[in-house]
Coordinates of C-alpha atoms and ligand atoms in Angstrom, one line a residue:
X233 CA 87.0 85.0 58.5
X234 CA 90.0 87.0 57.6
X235 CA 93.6 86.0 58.8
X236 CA 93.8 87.8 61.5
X237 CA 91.2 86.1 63.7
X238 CA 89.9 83.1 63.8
X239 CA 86.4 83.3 65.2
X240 CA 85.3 80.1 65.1
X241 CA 88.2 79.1 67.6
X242 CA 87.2 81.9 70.1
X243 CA 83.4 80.4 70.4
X244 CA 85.0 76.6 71.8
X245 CA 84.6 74.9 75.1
X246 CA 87.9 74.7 76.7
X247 CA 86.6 71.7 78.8
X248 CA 85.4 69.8 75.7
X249 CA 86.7 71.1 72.6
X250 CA 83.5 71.7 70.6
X251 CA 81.8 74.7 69.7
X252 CA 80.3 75.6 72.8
X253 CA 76.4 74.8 73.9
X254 CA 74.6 77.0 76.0
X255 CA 77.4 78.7 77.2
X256 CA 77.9 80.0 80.9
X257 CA 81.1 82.4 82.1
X258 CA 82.5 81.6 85.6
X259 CA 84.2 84.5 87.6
X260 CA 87.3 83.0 86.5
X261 CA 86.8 84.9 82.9
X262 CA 86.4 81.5 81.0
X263 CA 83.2 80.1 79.4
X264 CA 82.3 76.7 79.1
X265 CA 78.9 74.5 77.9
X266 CA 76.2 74.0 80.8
X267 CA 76.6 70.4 80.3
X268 CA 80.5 70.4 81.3
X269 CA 80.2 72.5 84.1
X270 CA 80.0 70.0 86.5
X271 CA 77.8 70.8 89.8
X272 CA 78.7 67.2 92.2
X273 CA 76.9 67.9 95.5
X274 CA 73.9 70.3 96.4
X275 CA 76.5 71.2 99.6
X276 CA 79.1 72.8 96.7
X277 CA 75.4 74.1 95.1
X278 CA 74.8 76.2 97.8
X279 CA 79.0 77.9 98.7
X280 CA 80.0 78.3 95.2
X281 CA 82.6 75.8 96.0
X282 CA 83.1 73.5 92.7
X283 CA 85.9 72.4 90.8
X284 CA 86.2 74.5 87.5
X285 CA 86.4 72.3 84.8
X286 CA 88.9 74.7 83.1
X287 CA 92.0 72.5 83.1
X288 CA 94.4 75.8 83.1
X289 CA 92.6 77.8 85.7
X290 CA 94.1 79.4 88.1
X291 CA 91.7 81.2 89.8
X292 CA 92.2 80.6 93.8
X293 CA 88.0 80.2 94.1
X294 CA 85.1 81.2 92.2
X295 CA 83.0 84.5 92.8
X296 CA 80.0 82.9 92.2
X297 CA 77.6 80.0 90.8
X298 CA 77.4 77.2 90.5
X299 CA 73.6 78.8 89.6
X300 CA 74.5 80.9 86.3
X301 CA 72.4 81.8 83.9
X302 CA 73.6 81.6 79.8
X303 CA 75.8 83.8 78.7
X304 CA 73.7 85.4 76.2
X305 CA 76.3 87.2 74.4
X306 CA 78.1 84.0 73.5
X307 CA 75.4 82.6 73.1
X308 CA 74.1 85.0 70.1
X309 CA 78.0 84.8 68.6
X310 CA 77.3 80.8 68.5
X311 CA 74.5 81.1 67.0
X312 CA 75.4 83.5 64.5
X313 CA 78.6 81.3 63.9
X314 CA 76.2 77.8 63.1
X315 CA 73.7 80.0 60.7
X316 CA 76.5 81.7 58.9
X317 CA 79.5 80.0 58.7
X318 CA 79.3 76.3 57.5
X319 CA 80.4 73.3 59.1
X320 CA 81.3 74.7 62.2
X321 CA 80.4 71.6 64.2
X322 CA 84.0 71.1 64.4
X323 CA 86.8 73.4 64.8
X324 CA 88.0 74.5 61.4
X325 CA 91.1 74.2 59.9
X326 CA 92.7 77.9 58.9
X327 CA 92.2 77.4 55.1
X328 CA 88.5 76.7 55.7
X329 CA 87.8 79.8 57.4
X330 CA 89.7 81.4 54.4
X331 CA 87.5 79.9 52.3
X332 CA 84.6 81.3 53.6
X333 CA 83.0 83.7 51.4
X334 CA 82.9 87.5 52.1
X335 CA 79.8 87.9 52.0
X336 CA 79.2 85.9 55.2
X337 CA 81.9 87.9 56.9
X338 CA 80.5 91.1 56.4
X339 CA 76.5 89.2 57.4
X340 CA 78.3 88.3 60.7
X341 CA 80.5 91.1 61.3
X342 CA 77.4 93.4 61.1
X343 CA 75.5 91.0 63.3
X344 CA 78.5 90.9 65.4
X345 CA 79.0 94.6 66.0
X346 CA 76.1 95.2 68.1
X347 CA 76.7 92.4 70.3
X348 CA 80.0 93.6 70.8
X349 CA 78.8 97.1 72.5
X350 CA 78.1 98.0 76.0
X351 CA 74.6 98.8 76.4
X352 CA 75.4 100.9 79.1
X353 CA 77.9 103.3 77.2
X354 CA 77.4 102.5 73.8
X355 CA 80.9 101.5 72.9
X356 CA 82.8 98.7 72.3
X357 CA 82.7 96.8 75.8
X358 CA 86.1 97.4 77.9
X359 CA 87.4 94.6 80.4
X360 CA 84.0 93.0 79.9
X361 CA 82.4 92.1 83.0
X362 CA 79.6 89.3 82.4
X363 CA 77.2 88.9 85.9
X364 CA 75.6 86.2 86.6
X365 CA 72.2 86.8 85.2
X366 CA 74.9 86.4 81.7
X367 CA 74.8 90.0 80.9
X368 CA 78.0 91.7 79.9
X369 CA 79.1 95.3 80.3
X370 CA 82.4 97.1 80.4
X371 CA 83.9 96.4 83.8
X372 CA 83.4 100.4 85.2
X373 CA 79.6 100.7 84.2
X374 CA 78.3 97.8 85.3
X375 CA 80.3 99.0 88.6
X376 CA 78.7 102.0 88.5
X377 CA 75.0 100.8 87.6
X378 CA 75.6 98.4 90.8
X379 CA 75.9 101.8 92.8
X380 CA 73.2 103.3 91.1
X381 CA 70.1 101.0 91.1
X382 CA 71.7 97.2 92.1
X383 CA 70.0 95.6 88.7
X384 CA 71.5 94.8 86.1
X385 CA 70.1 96.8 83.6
X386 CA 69.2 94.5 80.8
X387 CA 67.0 91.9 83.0
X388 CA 67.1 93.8 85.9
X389 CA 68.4 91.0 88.1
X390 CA 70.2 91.8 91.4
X391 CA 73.6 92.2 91.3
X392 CA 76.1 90.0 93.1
X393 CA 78.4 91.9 95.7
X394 CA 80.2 95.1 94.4
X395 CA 83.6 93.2 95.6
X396 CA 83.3 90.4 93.7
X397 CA 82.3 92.2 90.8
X398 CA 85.4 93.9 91.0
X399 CA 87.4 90.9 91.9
X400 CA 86.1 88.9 88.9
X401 CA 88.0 88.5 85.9
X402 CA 87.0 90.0 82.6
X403 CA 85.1 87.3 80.1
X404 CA 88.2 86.1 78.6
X405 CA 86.6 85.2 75.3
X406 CA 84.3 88.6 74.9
X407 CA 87.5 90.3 75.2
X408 CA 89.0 87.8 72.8
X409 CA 86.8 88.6 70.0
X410 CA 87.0 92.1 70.4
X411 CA 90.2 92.6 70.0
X412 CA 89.8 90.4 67.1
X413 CA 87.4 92.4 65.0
X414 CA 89.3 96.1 66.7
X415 CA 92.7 94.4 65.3
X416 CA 90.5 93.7 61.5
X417 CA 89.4 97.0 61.3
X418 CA 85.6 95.6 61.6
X419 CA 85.3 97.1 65.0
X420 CA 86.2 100.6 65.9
X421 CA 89.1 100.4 68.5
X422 CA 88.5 102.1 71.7
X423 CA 87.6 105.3 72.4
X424 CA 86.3 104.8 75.7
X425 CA 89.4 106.1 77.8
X426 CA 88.7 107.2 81.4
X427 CA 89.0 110.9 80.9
X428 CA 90.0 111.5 84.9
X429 CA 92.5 109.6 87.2
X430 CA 94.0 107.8 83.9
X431 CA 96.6 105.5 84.0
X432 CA 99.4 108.2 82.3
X433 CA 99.3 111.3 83.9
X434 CA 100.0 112.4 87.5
X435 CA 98.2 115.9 87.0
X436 CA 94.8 116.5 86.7
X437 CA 92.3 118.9 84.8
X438 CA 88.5 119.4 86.6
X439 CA 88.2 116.5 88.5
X440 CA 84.8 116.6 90.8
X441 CA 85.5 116.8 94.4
X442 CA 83.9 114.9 97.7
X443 CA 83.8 117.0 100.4
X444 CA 84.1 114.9 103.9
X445 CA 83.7 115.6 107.2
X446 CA 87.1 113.2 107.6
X447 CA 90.4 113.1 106.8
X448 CA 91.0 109.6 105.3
X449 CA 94.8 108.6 104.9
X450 CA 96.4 106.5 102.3
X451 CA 96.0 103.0 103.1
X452 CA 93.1 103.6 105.4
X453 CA 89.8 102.2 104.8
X454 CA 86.4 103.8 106.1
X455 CA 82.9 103.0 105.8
X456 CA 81.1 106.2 103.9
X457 CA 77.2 106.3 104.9
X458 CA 74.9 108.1 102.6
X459 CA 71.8 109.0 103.7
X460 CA 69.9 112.3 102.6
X461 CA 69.1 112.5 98.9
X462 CA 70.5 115.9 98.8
X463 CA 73.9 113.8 99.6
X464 CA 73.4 110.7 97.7
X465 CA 73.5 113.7 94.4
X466 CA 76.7 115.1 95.7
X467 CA 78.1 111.7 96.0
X468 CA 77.1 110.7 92.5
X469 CA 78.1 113.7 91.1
X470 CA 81.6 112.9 92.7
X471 CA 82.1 109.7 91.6
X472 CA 85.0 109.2 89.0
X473 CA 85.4 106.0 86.7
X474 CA 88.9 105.5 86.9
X475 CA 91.9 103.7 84.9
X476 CA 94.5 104.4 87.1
X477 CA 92.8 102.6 90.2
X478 CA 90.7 100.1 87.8
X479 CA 87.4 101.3 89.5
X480 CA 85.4 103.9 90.9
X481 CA 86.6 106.3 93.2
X482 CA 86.2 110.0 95.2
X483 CA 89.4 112.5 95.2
X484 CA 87.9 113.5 98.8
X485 CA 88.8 116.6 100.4
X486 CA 88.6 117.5 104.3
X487 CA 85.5 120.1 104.7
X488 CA 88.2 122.6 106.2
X489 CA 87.6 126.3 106.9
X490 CA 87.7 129.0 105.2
X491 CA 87.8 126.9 101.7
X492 CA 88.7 123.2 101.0
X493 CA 91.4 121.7 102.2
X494 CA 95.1 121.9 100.0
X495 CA 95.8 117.9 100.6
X496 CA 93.1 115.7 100.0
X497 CA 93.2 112.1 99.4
X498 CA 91.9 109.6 96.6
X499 CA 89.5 106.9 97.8
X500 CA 88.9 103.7 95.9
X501 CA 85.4 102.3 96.5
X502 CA 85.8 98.4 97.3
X503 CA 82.4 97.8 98.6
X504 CA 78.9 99.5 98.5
X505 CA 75.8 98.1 100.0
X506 CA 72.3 99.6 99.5
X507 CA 70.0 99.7 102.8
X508 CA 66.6 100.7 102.4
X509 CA 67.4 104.5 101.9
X510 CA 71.0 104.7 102.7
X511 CA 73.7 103.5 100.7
X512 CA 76.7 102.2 102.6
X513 CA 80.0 102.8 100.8
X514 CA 83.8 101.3 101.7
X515 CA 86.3 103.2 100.5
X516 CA 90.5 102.9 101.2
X517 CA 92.6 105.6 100.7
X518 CA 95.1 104.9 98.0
X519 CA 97.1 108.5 97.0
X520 CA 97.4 111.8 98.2
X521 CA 96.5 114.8 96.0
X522 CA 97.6 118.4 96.2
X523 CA 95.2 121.4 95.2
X524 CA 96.0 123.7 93.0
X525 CA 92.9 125.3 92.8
X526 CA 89.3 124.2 92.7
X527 CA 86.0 126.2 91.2
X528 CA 81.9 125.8 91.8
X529 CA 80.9 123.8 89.1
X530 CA 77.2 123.9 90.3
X531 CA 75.4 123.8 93.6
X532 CA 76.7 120.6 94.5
X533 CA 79.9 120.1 92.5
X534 CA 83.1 121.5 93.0
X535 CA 86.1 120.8 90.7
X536 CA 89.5 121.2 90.9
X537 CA 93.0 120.9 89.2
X538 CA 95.2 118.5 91.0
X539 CA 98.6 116.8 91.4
X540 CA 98.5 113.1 92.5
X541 CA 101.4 113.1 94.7
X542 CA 104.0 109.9 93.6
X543 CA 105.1 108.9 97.1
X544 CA 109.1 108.4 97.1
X545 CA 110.8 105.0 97.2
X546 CA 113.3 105.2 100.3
X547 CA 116.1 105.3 98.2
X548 CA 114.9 108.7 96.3
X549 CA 114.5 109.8 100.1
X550 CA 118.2 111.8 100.0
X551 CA 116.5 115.1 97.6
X552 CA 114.3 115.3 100.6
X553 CA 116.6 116.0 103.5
X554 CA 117.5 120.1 103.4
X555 CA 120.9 120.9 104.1
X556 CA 122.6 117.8 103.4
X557 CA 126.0 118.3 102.6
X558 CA 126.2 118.1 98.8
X559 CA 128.0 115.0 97.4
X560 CA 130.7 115.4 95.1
X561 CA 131.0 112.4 93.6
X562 CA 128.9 109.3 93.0
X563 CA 130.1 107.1 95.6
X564 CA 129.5 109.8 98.1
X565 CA 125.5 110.4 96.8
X566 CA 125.6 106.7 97.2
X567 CA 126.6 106.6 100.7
X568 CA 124.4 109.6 101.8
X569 CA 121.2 107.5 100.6
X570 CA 122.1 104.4 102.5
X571 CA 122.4 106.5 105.6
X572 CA 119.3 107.9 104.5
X573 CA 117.1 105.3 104.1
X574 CA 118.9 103.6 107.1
X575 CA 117.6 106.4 109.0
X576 CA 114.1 106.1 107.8
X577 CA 113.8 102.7 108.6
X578 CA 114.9 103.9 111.9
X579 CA 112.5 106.0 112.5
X580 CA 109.9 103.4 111.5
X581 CA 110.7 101.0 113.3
X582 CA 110.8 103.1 117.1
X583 CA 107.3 103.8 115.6
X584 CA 106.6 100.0 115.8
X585 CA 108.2 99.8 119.1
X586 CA 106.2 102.0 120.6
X587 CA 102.8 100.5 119.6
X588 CA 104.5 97.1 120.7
X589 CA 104.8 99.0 123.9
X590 CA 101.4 99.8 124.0
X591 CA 100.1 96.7 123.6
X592 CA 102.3 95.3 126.0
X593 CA 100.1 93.5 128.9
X594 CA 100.6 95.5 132.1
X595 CA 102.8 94.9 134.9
X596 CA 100.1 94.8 137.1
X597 CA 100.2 91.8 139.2
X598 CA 98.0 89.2 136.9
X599 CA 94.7 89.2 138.1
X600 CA 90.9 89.7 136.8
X601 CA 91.6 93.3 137.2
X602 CA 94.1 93.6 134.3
X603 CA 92.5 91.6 131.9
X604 CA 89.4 94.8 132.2
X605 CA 92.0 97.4 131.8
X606 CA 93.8 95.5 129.3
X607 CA 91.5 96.4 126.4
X608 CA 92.2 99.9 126.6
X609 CA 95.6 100.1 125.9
X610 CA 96.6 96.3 125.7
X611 CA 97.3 93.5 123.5
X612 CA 93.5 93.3 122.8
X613 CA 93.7 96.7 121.6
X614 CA 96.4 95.7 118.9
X615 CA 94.3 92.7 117.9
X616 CA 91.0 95.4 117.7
X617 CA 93.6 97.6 115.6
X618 CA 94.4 94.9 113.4
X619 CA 91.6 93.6 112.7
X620 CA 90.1 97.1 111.6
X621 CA 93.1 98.6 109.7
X622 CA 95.0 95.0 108.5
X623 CA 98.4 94.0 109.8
X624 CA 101.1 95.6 111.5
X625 CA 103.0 97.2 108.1
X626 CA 106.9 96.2 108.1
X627 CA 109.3 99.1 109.1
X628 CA 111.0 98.2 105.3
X629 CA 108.4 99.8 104.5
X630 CA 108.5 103.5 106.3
X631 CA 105.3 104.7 104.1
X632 CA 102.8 102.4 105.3
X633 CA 104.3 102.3 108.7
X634 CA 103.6 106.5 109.0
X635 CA 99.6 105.8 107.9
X636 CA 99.1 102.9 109.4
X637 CA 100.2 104.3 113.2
X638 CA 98.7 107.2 112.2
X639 CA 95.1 105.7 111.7
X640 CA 95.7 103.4 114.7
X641 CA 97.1 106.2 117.5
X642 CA 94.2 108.6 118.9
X643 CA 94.9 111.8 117.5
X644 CA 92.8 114.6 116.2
X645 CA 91.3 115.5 112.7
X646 CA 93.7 118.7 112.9
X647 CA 96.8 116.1 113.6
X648 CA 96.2 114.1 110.9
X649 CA 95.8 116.5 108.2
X650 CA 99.0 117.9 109.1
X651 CA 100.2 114.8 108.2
X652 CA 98.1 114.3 104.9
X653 CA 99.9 117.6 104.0
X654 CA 103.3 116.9 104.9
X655 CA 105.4 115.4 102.1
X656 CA 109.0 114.2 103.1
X657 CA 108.7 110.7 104.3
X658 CA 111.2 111.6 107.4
X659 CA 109.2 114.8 108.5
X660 CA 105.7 112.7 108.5
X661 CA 107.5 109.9 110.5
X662 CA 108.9 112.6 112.7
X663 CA 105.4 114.5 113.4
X664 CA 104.2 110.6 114.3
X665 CA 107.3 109.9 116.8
X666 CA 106.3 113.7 118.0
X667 CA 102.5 112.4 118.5
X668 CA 104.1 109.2 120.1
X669 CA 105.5 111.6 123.0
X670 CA 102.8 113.3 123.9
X671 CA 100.8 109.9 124.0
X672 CA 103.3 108.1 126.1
X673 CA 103.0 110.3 129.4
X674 CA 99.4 111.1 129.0
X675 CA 98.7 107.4 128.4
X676 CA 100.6 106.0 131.2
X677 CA 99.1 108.3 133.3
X678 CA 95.3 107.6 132.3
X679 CA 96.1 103.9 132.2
X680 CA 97.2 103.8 136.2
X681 CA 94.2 106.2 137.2
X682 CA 91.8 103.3 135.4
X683 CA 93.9 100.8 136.7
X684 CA 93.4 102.2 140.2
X685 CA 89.7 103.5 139.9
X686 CA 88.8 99.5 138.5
X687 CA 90.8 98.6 141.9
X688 CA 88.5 100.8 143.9
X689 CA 85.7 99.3 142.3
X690 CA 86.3 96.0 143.4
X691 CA 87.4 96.6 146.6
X692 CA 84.1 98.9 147.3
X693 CA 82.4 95.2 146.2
X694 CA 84.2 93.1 148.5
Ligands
LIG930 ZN1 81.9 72.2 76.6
LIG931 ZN1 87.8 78.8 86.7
LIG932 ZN1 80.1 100.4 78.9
LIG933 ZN1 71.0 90.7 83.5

């Protein structure tokens, strides 16, 4: 069509090398015919376990199918492809498609166009997103339509879950062509840019806020249930497409007398499930935000100006520490960060110790006894722990380390926003060690009088 593109070679199979035939998109991103999408046993028909026939795939598994339905957007460009351009059975060599006459380019690139254009948003589709049902939208609406109704809005289809959605890969060969005609001039290039939490800037202008009764840290995930309508309108009004964290999300704010909080923090949604009347949303904590100041937008949405806070590597740590002596030279700054970050690790790892120590078995004598009492305090209690808030984060790492124990010890709303709002790595590990303290006598103490009481117990039963 014109030298830049070469459409014709965007529409082919990559398992066969023709023009493609009823064309279906795995999760993977690539398209291929029905016919060389091989589907072996009716076992790998019913897990979406097959063998991709894209040679160069390197998707880990597939999202879902085998069961796909066409692709009907590349299925239209095919068709518009056989009825427009000639012999286009095979691929073309370059100098045909230069030989094809204007006219036909302008016939297909106005046919083209439309196909090319989210029918959510109206624009040219971003990081298209094709479901199964073979309907393809830019990757945030068809998130947020999965919120909003669970159809997909052309056919009105179910959706599949929102986590593979936002797992799967955009269709490689929509995004292909659009760039194609956006690069010719035949498509308007993008205007569609997440106006809130963008990729560039770390302050933000009248961003919508969720007020929760929680204060969720960074690298925590909770399970949001919304029930009343009232709250489901809050929520949606909330929600904010996002660039920066290639989703939807909530800047959430603890509901905190007299006004909002100052710290709040930034939740991406990773999972959303619709039950009867409630909608069940999972959200993780990714980056703390600080207030500047918020105003009533209307009844139910607030907004607010806000800094996303950039968290500091460990070896920016040395600008933190007050009174540090000042170093006069460059090997001396040098030195003062490794003891620095030395010291941070430090205090991450006695952090790590003492959860080891809490999930230490007891040194009760072994008996049926301690394995009851275990589970509060013991080695089953770290398993619980990591099974609900992942792994046990390495003390390299002093950041995750000060969430993580901080999600996993048993302290208080008011505890936890102190730390949300504290901002030098070394005072939030600090307040954590502090925590640590308090818990060590108080634990040991509750853990003997269980200990004893379940001994009681038993010996009342004898
Ligand atoms: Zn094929
Ligand atoms: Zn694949
Ligand atoms: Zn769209
Ligand atoms: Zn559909």
């Amino acid at each position: 069509m014109t030298d830049r593109f070469n459409f014709t070679q965007s529409l082919i199979c990559v398992a066969c090398g023709d023009i493609l035939v009823d064309p279906i998109t795995l999760s993977c991103g690539y398209t291929v015919c029905s016919h060389c999408f091989p589907v072996s046993s009716p076992i790998s028909a019913k897990k979406a376990v097959f063998r991709c026939p894209v040679p160069h795939c390197e998707s880990p598994k597939h999202l879902f199918g085998p069961e796909l339905l066409v692709d009907t957007t590349v299925l239209e460009l095919t068709n518009l492809l056989r009825n427009y351009l000639p012999n286009c059975s095979l691929p073309p060599s370059p100098c045909e498609e230069m030989d094809t006459n204007k006219n036909s380019i302008n016939l297909v690139a106005n046919a083209v166009i439309p196909l090319l254009t989210c029918r959510s948003c109206s624009s040219p589709v971003v990081e298209p997103t094709t479901t199964p049902c073979g309907h393809t939208f830019c990757r945030l609406c068809v998130l947020q339509f999965k919120i909003d109704t669970d159809q997909c809005i052309t056919c009105y289809r179910p959706l599949p879950k929102f986590s593979n959605l936002l797992a799967q890969a955009p269709n490689h060969l929509i995004a292909r062509v659009v760039k194609d005609f956006q690069l010719s001039g035949l498509l308007p290039c993008n205007t569609f840019q997440t106006p809130l939490l963008d990729s560039i800037n770390l302050q933000q202008y009248n961003v919508p806020l969720f007020i929760s009764g929680t204060v969720i840290l960074p690298g925590q995930s909770f399970r949001l249930p919304i029930y009343a309508p009232n709250h489901l309108r809050t929520f949606r009004n909330s929600l904010i497409p996002s660039s920066r964290y290639n989703g939807l999300c909530l800047a959430s704010v603890h509901r905190s007398r007299p006004q909002v909080a100052q710290f709040g923090t930034i939740l991406q949604i990773i999972g959303v499930e619709h039950r009867n009347d409630t909608l069940i949303i999972d959200v993780v904590g990714v980056d703390r935000f600080k207030l500047e100041n918020h105003e009533e937008q209307d009844e139910t949405t607030l907004a607010a100006n806000f800094e996303i806070l950039h968290e500091a590597s460990i070896r920016q740590l040395s600008i933190e520490i007050p009174n540090s002596p000042p170093a006069n030279d460059h090997l001396g700054l040098q030195k003062q960060q490794e003891q620095v970050s030395q010291y941070t690790v430090d205090l991450a790892e006695s952090i790590l110790q003492f959860i080891h120590h809490l999930s230490k078995q007891s040194n009760m004598p072994a008996g049926s006894l301690h394995t009851q009492t275990a589970g509060l305090l013991g080695p089953l209690w770290l398993e619980s722990m990591k099974s609900l808030h992942g792994p046990m984060p390495s003390k390299l790492n002093p950041t995750a380390v000060c969430w993580w124990a901080a999600v996993v010890l048993p302290v208080s709303h008011t505890d936890l926003y102190l730390l949300l709002r504290t901002v030098p790595i070394i005072d939030r590990l600090e307040l954590v060690i502090s925590w640590m303290q308090n818990l060590q006598s108080q634990w040991e103490r509750c853990r003997s009088t269980a200990i004893h009481a379940f001994s009681q117990v038993a010996q009342q039963q004898q």
